């Protein structure tokens, strides 16, 4: 499905909020998007069209995958990165070609009070070096008419490709893709084996992914806007501050620079913005880990579902639902979940009668099925998330697992009373 077709589908299903009056790219769009809590289409941000909150809830992810919300993780855990990728010569992205680059003409948003500059937040950076292709979303700070600072986190794939090129003093050709098939956006947010992002997207969408070649040789999917350029081997500038998933400011670092050499786009393109720390950002960061936790817990007991909760920034807190087979399964599930997602800090294991999408129901399980001295597992001095404001400077933290499952031999004590229909 194309980016536009997905937006049309949201509109047909009555899920799209549309704003026709002029909105400022500086704070105003972010403020409106945050309050909207739904996919929102701005028709006029400095004369351009912008969509935010595109994949902002599990309902949108479910419609992207064509499954009910409860089956998202089961579906994702079954897909392997083996779909077909095809090279084509034509693309609607080539409708308009701009050799005179001026990034300030794009509706790049400034999101928060102390942000270092306007930031591109939904740009998929496609890079290619030594026969290896990578595609992943990086935050991109506007640093001039044809210049962006890019946060490259070690040891992610873009970081490694840039490092290899820089060691030989070579430019790393890149293309920044904005507004493509949402399954590709999701796939590039997922950690798949090296070079497999588009194959994974093709498997997810159940149809081949088409790529076309940019002027600099980088192959990209059809999109609303593509920025072509290269990462300089040596140049680094201040990048930040920028708000990350916890809603707190990340620090200023020296980061590499992307020079943009050509811009191609559809006529009247739709720019995609992801609100930092907003639900779309959280889901894109977190949901790809849910199938990993699902599979890992499935190795030790019968797993039913997994959710990284919004209150836990979709990253630091998980709720894992199991069908407990033997006493101690809850503890094994805790250990499996921590092993599968190293940034996970707190995990709650619940039974199959608990609705893991309802925080009140999860709290009910903690209230009625936990005895602190035996059901809470505390693991100090383990590696945590660099995004956790409470983490130690050396990157370690303390992890807490809560086994909120019923004691099997006393099962009847935990039975939830029901009122019969008849
Ligand atoms: Mn990769």
Short mmCIF file of C-alpha atoms and ligand atoms in Angstrom, two decimals:
data_model
loop_
_atom_site.label_atom_id
_atom_site.label_comp_id
_atom_site.label_asym_id
_atom_site.label_seq_id
_atom_site.Cartn_x
_atom_site.Cartn_y
_atom_site.Cartn_z
CA UNK A 1 0.00 0.00 0.00
CA UNK A 2 1.31 3.45 -0.84
CA UNK A 3 1.64 6.21 1.73
CA UNK A 4 -1.29 8.05 0.11
CA UNK A 5 -3.49 4.95 -0.06
CA UNK A 6 -2.94 4.34 3.67
CA UNK A 7 -3.92 7.95 4.45
CA UNK A 8 -7.02 7.59 2.22
CA UNK A 9 -7.95 4.43 4.11
CA UNK A 10 -7.66 6.25 7.46
CA UNK A 11 -9.92 8.96 6.05
CA UNK A 12 -12.51 6.47 4.77
CA UNK A 13 -12.57 4.78 8.18
CA UNK A 14 -13.23 8.12 9.88
CA UNK A 15 -9.87 7.97 11.70
CA UNK A 16 -8.24 11.06 10.18
CA UNK A 17 -8.36 14.53 11.74
CA UNK A 18 -7.89 17.26 9.10
CA UNK A 19 -6.73 20.81 9.74
CA UNK A 20 -7.25 23.24 6.88
CA UNK A 21 -6.12 26.53 8.42
CA UNK A 22 -2.48 27.63 8.36
CA UNK A 23 -0.41 26.11 11.18
CA UNK A 24 3.13 27.11 12.20
CA UNK A 25 5.91 24.48 11.91
CA UNK A 26 7.38 25.94 15.09
CA UNK A 27 5.70 24.34 18.15
CA UNK A 28 2.09 24.81 16.92
CA UNK A 29 1.94 21.62 14.79
CA UNK A 30 3.49 19.59 17.64
CA UNK A 31 1.08 21.03 20.16
CA UNK A 32 -1.95 20.21 17.98
CA UNK A 33 -0.64 16.71 17.14
CA UNK A 34 -0.02 15.90 20.79
CA UNK A 35 -3.53 16.97 21.79
CA UNK A 36 -5.17 15.16 18.83
CA UNK A 37 -4.12 11.62 19.86
CA UNK A 38 -5.17 10.47 16.34
CA UNK A 39 -3.74 10.58 12.82
CA UNK A 40 -3.76 14.25 11.85
CA UNK A 41 -3.41 15.81 8.40
CA UNK A 42 -2.30 19.44 8.18
CA UNK A 43 -3.16 20.92 4.79
CA UNK A 44 -1.14 24.09 5.25
CA UNK A 45 2.09 24.22 7.20
CA UNK A 46 4.07 26.95 5.45
CA UNK A 47 2.09 26.00 2.33
CA UNK A 48 2.89 22.27 2.58
CA UNK A 49 0.96 19.16 3.56
CA UNK A 50 2.07 17.30 6.68
CA UNK A 51 0.82 14.13 8.34
CA UNK A 52 1.54 13.25 11.97
CA UNK A 53 0.50 10.35 14.27
CA UNK A 54 0.32 8.17 11.14
CA UNK A 55 1.08 4.92 13.01
CA UNK A 56 0.15 6.47 16.34
CA UNK A 57 -1.83 3.63 17.85
CA UNK A 58 -2.09 -0.16 17.73
CA UNK A 59 -5.29 0.28 15.71
CA UNK A 60 -3.27 1.80 12.83
CA UNK A 61 -0.63 -0.93 13.15
CA UNK A 62 -3.38 -3.54 13.04
CA UNK A 63 -4.89 -2.04 9.88
CA UNK A 64 -1.40 -1.84 8.34
CA UNK A 65 -0.96 -5.59 8.96
CA UNK A 66 -4.58 -6.50 8.25
CA UNK A 67 -5.08 -8.30 11.59
CA UNK A 68 -7.05 -7.56 14.82
CA UNK A 69 -5.14 -5.56 17.46
CA UNK A 70 -4.75 -8.58 19.77
CA UNK A 71 -2.96 -10.54 17.03
CA UNK A 72 -0.34 -7.94 16.00
CA UNK A 73 2.48 -9.57 17.94
CA UNK A 74 1.58 -13.10 16.93
CA UNK A 75 1.59 -12.00 13.26
CA UNK A 76 4.87 -10.08 13.61
CA UNK A 77 6.58 -12.99 15.35
CA UNK A 78 5.78 -15.30 12.41
CA UNK A 79 7.27 -13.13 9.64
CA UNK A 80 10.86 -13.75 8.56
CA UNK A 81 12.83 -11.24 6.44
CA UNK A 82 12.59 -13.20 3.19
CA UNK A 83 10.29 -11.19 0.90
CA UNK A 84 11.03 -10.18 -2.69
CA UNK A 85 12.70 -6.89 -3.60
CA UNK A 86 12.52 -5.67 -7.22
CA UNK A 87 14.52 -2.99 -8.98
CA UNK A 88 12.41 -0.74 -11.22
CA UNK A 89 13.34 2.22 -13.42
CA UNK A 90 10.26 4.45 -13.01
CA UNK A 91 8.87 6.09 -9.87
CA UNK A 92 6.20 8.69 -9.08
CA UNK A 93 8.83 10.14 -6.72
CA UNK A 94 10.57 11.50 -9.84
CA UNK A 95 7.62 13.78 -10.74
CA UNK A 96 9.60 16.80 -9.51
CA UNK A 97 13.40 17.01 -9.51
CA UNK A 98 15.15 19.86 -7.71
CA UNK A 99 18.88 20.32 -8.26
CA UNK A 100 18.92 23.63 -6.36
CA UNK A 101 18.62 22.28 -2.83
CA UNK A 102 16.85 24.35 -0.21
CA UNK A 103 15.73 22.27 2.77
CA UNK A 104 14.11 25.30 4.40
CA UNK A 105 11.33 24.98 1.80
CA UNK A 106 10.27 21.71 3.51
CA UNK A 107 7.87 21.95 6.48
CA UNK A 108 10.50 20.70 8.93
CA UNK A 109 9.08 21.03 12.44
CA UNK A 110 10.49 22.42 15.64
CA UNK A 111 8.90 20.35 18.40
CA UNK A 112 9.98 21.45 21.86
CA UNK A 113 11.12 24.58 23.65
CA UNK A 114 14.83 23.69 23.98
CA UNK A 115 15.27 21.78 20.68
CA UNK A 116 18.56 22.61 18.96
CA UNK A 117 16.87 23.31 15.60
CA UNK A 118 14.04 22.03 13.38
CA UNK A 119 14.27 18.23 13.06
CA UNK A 120 13.30 15.72 10.37
CA UNK A 121 11.96 12.86 12.49
CA UNK A 122 10.50 10.36 9.99
CA UNK A 123 13.37 10.23 7.51
CA UNK A 124 14.48 6.73 6.59
CA UNK A 125 18.21 6.97 5.90
CA UNK A 126 19.10 4.45 3.18
CA UNK A 127 22.83 3.92 2.80
CA UNK A 128 24.97 1.58 0.78
CA UNK A 129 28.64 0.70 1.13
CA UNK A 130 30.72 -2.25 0.00
CA UNK A 131 27.62 -4.05 -1.23
CA UNK A 132 25.75 -3.69 2.06
CA UNK A 133 22.46 -1.78 2.13
CA UNK A 134 20.91 -0.37 5.28
CA UNK A 135 17.67 1.48 5.95
CA UNK A 136 16.79 2.98 9.32
CA UNK A 137 15.15 6.08 10.76
CA UNK A 138 17.56 8.61 12.27
CA UNK A 139 16.79 12.00 13.72
CA UNK A 140 18.11 14.69 11.37
CA UNK A 141 18.79 18.22 12.55
CA UNK A 142 18.49 21.04 10.04
CA UNK A 143 21.95 22.65 9.89
CA UNK A 144 21.72 24.76 6.72
CA UNK A 145 20.04 25.00 3.32
CA UNK A 146 21.63 21.72 2.16
CA UNK A 147 22.97 20.31 5.39
CA UNK A 148 21.71 18.01 8.15
CA UNK A 149 23.34 16.67 11.31
CA UNK A 150 22.59 12.98 11.79
CA UNK A 151 22.60 11.12 15.09
CA UNK A 152 24.33 7.80 14.42
CA UNK A 153 24.10 5.49 17.42
CA UNK A 154 26.94 2.95 17.73
CA UNK A 155 26.94 0.09 16.83
CA UNK A 156 23.87 0.37 14.58
CA UNK A 157 24.25 -0.43 10.91
CA UNK A 158 24.34 3.15 9.53
CA UNK A 159 27.00 4.01 12.11
CA UNK A 160 29.09 1.01 11.00
CA UNK A 161 28.75 1.77 7.27
CA UNK A 162 29.77 5.40 7.86
CA UNK A 163 32.71 4.23 10.00
CA UNK A 164 33.93 1.87 7.26
CA UNK A 165 33.67 4.58 4.58
CA UNK A 166 35.27 7.23 6.83
CA UNK A 167 38.27 4.98 7.61
CA UNK A 168 39.06 5.04 3.90
CA UNK A 169 38.32 8.76 3.68
CA UNK A 170 35.30 8.08 1.47
CA UNK A 171 31.87 9.69 1.29
CA UNK A 172 28.93 7.47 2.26
CA UNK A 173 26.13 7.95 -0.29
CA UNK A 174 22.70 8.18 1.38
CA UNK A 175 19.10 8.87 0.43
CA UNK A 176 16.54 10.05 2.98
CA UNK A 177 13.08 8.66 2.32
CA UNK A 178 10.00 10.51 3.60
CA UNK A 179 6.49 9.12 3.22
CA UNK A 180 6.54 5.56 1.88
CA UNK A 181 4.47 2.40 2.38
CA UNK A 182 3.88 2.21 6.17
CA UNK A 183 5.07 -1.41 6.29
CA UNK A 184 8.45 -0.15 5.05
CA UNK A 185 8.46 2.56 7.72
CA UNK A 186 7.76 -0.13 10.31
CA UNK A 187 10.34 -2.54 8.85
CA UNK A 188 13.10 0.07 8.94
CA UNK A 189 12.36 0.63 12.64
CA UNK A 190 12.98 -3.05 13.29
CA UNK A 191 16.36 -4.61 13.96
CA UNK A 192 16.62 -7.25 11.27
CA UNK A 193 19.79 -8.99 10.00
CA UNK A 194 22.14 -6.69 8.02
CA UNK A 195 20.70 -5.52 4.70
CA UNK A 196 17.31 -7.20 5.18
CA UNK A 197 14.98 -4.25 5.90
CA UNK A 198 13.28 -4.21 2.49
CA UNK A 199 13.01 -8.01 2.36
CA UNK A 200 11.34 -7.87 5.76
CA UNK A 201 8.96 -5.13 4.54
CA UNK A 202 8.08 -7.25 1.50
CA UNK A 203 7.31 -10.22 3.75
CA UNK A 204 5.15 -8.02 6.01
CA UNK A 205 3.15 -6.54 3.13
CA UNK A 206 2.90 -9.88 1.34
CA UNK A 207 3.99 -8.31 -1.96
CA UNK A 208 7.36 -7.32 -3.46
CA UNK A 209 8.95 -4.01 -2.48
CA UNK A 210 9.97 -1.93 -5.50
CA UNK A 211 13.17 0.11 -5.36
CA UNK A 212 14.45 2.64 -7.87
CA UNK A 213 17.91 4.11 -8.16
CA UNK A 214 18.73 7.68 -7.12
CA UNK A 215 21.27 9.86 -8.98
CA UNK A 216 23.91 8.88 -6.38
CA UNK A 217 23.29 5.16 -6.87
CA UNK A 218 21.34 4.53 -3.64
CA UNK A 219 18.22 2.42 -4.19
CA UNK A 220 15.05 3.57 -2.46
CA UNK A 221 11.33 2.70 -2.32
CA UNK A 222 8.66 4.94 -3.91
CA UNK A 223 8.04 7.85 -1.57
CA UNK A 224 6.60 11.33 -1.26
CA UNK A 225 10.02 12.98 -0.88
CA UNK A 226 13.61 11.71 -1.20
CA UNK A 227 16.69 13.74 -0.22
CA UNK A 228 19.86 12.52 -1.94
CA UNK A 229 23.33 13.21 -0.60
CA UNK A 230 26.28 11.83 1.28
CA UNK A 231 27.72 11.65 4.78
CA UNK A 232 31.03 13.48 5.03
CA UNK A 233 33.90 11.22 6.28
CA UNK A 234 35.27 13.73 8.81
CA UNK A 235 32.96 16.69 9.37
CA UNK A 236 31.10 16.70 12.70
CA UNK A 237 28.92 19.39 14.27
CA UNK A 238 26.84 19.88 17.42
CA UNK A 239 23.63 17.83 17.30
CA UNK A 240 20.90 18.42 19.89
CA UNK A 241 19.29 18.96 22.26
CA UNK A 242 16.49 16.69 21.11
CA UNK A 243 13.66 15.02 23.00
CA UNK A 244 13.79 11.24 23.04
CA UNK A 245 11.21 8.60 24.02
CA UNK A 246 11.14 9.44 27.73
CA UNK A 247 10.09 13.02 26.90
CA UNK A 248 13.31 14.39 28.42
CA UNK A 249 16.10 16.20 26.58
CA UNK A 250 18.96 14.19 25.11
CA UNK A 251 22.33 15.95 25.30
CA UNK A 252 24.31 17.77 22.59
CA UNK A 253 26.89 15.55 20.84
CA UNK A 254 29.30 15.95 17.94
CA UNK A 255 27.65 14.04 15.09
CA UNK A 256 28.31 13.51 11.35
CA UNK A 257 26.95 15.78 8.62
CA UNK A 258 24.83 14.85 5.59
CA UNK A 259 25.17 17.11 2.55
CA UNK A 260 22.08 17.07 0.34
CA UNK A 261 22.84 17.22 -3.39
CA UNK A 262 19.40 16.72 -4.96
CA UNK A 263 15.74 16.59 -3.84
CA UNK A 264 13.10 14.57 -5.69
CA UNK A 265 9.44 14.45 -4.77
CA UNK A 266 5.90 13.84 -5.91
CA UNK A 267 3.77 16.77 -7.00
CA UNK A 268 2.24 18.40 -3.91
CA UNK A 269 4.11 15.99 -1.58
CA UNK A 270 2.91 14.96 1.88
CA UNK A 271 5.63 15.35 4.52
CA UNK A 272 5.64 12.86 7.40
CA UNK A 273 6.50 14.14 10.88
CA UNK A 274 6.85 11.96 13.97
CA UNK A 275 6.28 13.80 17.25
CA UNK A 276 9.24 13.01 19.57
CA UNK A 277 8.03 11.09 22.65
CA UNK A 278 4.59 10.93 21.04
CA UNK A 279 2.71 7.66 20.59
CA UNK A 280 3.99 7.04 17.04
CA UNK A 281 7.61 7.43 18.17
CA UNK A 282 7.02 5.14 21.14
CA UNK A 283 5.28 2.45 19.08
CA UNK A 284 7.97 2.50 16.35
CA UNK A 285 10.67 2.14 18.99
CA UNK A 286 8.93 -0.45 21.10
CA UNK A 287 6.66 -2.67 19.06
CA UNK A 288 9.52 -4.30 17.09
CA UNK A 289 10.81 -5.71 20.42
CA UNK A 290 7.49 -7.29 21.33
CA UNK A 291 7.82 -10.26 18.91
CA UNK A 292 11.36 -10.83 20.22
CA UNK A 293 10.07 -11.03 23.80
CA UNK A 294 7.15 -13.16 22.60
CA UNK A 295 9.46 -15.71 20.96
CA UNK A 296 11.92 -15.76 23.91
CA UNK A 297 9.18 -16.34 26.53
CA UNK A 298 7.69 -18.94 24.18
CA UNK A 299 10.89 -20.96 24.69
CA UNK A 300 10.28 -21.29 28.45
CA UNK A 301 6.49 -21.46 28.82
CA UNK A 302 3.24 -20.95 26.88
CA UNK A 303 3.19 -17.28 25.90
CA UNK A 304 -0.10 -15.61 24.94
CA UNK A 305 0.74 -11.93 24.33
CA UNK A 306 3.25 -9.17 25.03
CA UNK A 307 2.91 -5.42 25.29
CA UNK A 308 5.45 -2.67 25.93
CA UNK A 309 3.17 -0.21 27.69
CA UNK A 310 2.80 3.47 26.79
CA UNK A 311 3.25 4.49 30.43
CA UNK A 312 6.63 2.74 30.29
CA UNK A 313 7.57 4.74 27.16
CA UNK A 314 6.87 1.58 25.06
CA UNK A 315 10.43 0.63 25.89
CA UNK A 316 11.18 0.26 29.59
CA UNK A 317 8.08 -1.62 30.79
CA UNK A 318 6.59 -4.86 29.48
CA UNK A 319 3.56 -6.88 30.40
CA UNK A 320 3.81 -10.52 29.36
CA UNK A 321 0.78 -12.77 29.36
CA UNK A 322 1.38 -16.50 29.81
CA UNK A 323 -0.64 -19.64 30.28
CA UNK A 324 1.18 -20.91 33.33
CA UNK A 325 1.99 -24.61 33.11
CA UNK A 326 4.15 -25.22 36.16
CA UNK A 327 5.06 -23.24 39.30
CA UNK A 328 8.05 -21.00 38.56
CA UNK A 329 7.04 -20.29 34.94
CA UNK A 330 6.54 -16.63 35.87
CA UNK A 331 10.19 -16.30 36.99
CA UNK A 332 11.48 -18.01 33.85
CA UNK A 333 9.33 -15.69 31.76
CA UNK A 334 10.87 -12.68 33.59
CA UNK A 335 14.40 -13.86 32.75
CA UNK A 336 13.51 -14.61 29.11
CA UNK A 337 11.93 -11.16 28.66
CA UNK A 338 15.01 -9.36 30.05
CA UNK A 339 17.29 -11.40 27.79
CA UNK A 340 15.22 -10.60 24.70
CA UNK A 341 15.12 -6.81 25.20
CA UNK A 342 18.18 -5.54 27.03
CA UNK A 343 16.71 -2.05 27.57
CA UNK A 344 13.74 -3.49 29.45
CA UNK A 345 13.74 -2.34 33.08
CA UNK A 346 10.52 -3.62 34.69
CA UNK A 347 8.37 -6.53 33.57
CA UNK A 348 5.08 -7.87 34.90
CA UNK A 349 4.00 -11.44 34.11
CA UNK A 350 0.24 -12.05 34.12
CA UNK A 351 -2.20 -14.89 33.46
CA UNK A 352 -4.43 -15.28 30.41
CA UNK A 353 -7.50 -13.80 32.21
CA UNK A 354 -5.80 -10.39 32.51
CA UNK A 355 -6.31 -7.79 29.76
CA UNK A 356 -2.74 -6.64 29.10
CA UNK A 357 -3.95 -3.57 27.17
CA UNK A 358 -5.73 -2.30 30.33
CA UNK A 359 -3.35 -0.83 32.98
CA UNK A 360 -6.08 -1.21 35.62
CA UNK A 361 -6.37 -4.91 34.95
CA UNK A 362 -2.59 -5.32 35.19
CA UNK A 363 -2.62 -3.44 38.49
CA UNK A 364 -5.41 -5.75 39.66
CA UNK A 365 -3.11 -8.71 38.98
CA UNK A 366 -0.30 -7.07 40.97
CA UNK A 367 -2.74 -6.24 43.79
CA UNK A 368 -4.26 -9.70 44.13
CA UNK A 369 -1.60 -12.17 42.94
CA UNK A 370 1.71 -10.78 44.24
CA UNK A 371 3.44 -11.41 47.57
CA UNK A 372 6.47 -9.09 47.54
CA UNK A 373 9.06 -11.31 49.20
CA UNK A 374 8.52 -14.26 46.85
CA UNK A 375 7.09 -12.82 43.62
CA UNK A 376 9.48 -9.93 42.96
CA UNK A 377 12.85 -10.60 41.35
CA UNK A 378 15.46 -7.83 41.71
CA UNK A 379 18.53 -7.98 39.47
CA UNK A 380 21.12 -5.24 40.20
CA UNK A 381 24.05 -4.08 38.03
CA UNK A 382 22.77 -5.19 34.63
CA UNK A 383 22.99 -3.29 31.37
CA UNK A 384 20.02 -0.99 30.88
CA UNK A 385 18.84 1.65 28.45
CA UNK A 386 20.94 4.72 27.62
CA UNK A 387 17.61 6.57 27.45
CA UNK A 388 16.72 5.87 31.10
CA UNK A 389 17.26 9.11 33.08
CA UNK A 390 17.72 6.98 36.25
CA UNK A 391 20.38 4.71 34.73
CA UNK A 392 23.96 4.75 36.06
CA UNK A 393 26.67 6.60 34.07
CA UNK A 394 28.25 3.24 33.17
CA UNK A 395 24.98 2.16 31.49
CA UNK A 396 23.88 -0.27 34.19
CA UNK A 397 20.62 -0.32 36.08
CA UNK A 398 18.55 -2.51 38.39
CA UNK A 399 15.87 -4.63 36.79
CA UNK A 400 12.69 -5.70 38.54
CA UNK A 401 10.48 -8.57 37.48
CA UNK A 402 7.04 -9.03 39.02
CA UNK A 403 5.43 -12.45 38.84
CA UNK A 404 1.72 -11.55 39.07
CA UNK A 405 0.49 -15.00 38.10
CA UNK A 406 -1.78 -17.17 40.22
CA UNK A 407 -0.28 -19.77 42.54
CA UNK A 408 -1.28 -22.95 40.72
CA UNK A 409 -2.21 -25.10 43.74
CA UNK A 410 -4.41 -22.31 45.12
CA UNK A 411 -5.96 -21.46 41.76
CA UNK A 412 -9.56 -21.31 43.04
CA UNK A 413 -8.62 -18.45 45.45
CA UNK A 414 -7.95 -16.27 42.41
CA UNK A 415 -11.05 -17.06 40.39
CA UNK A 416 -12.68 -13.89 39.12
CA UNK A 417 -16.38 -13.90 39.81
CA UNK A 418 -18.67 -13.58 36.80
CA UNK A 419 -22.35 -12.74 36.52
CA UNK A 420 -24.00 -15.25 34.17
CA UNK A 421 -25.70 -13.90 31.02
CA UNK A 422 -28.94 -15.84 31.73
MN1 LIG B 1 20.01 -2.58 9.50
#
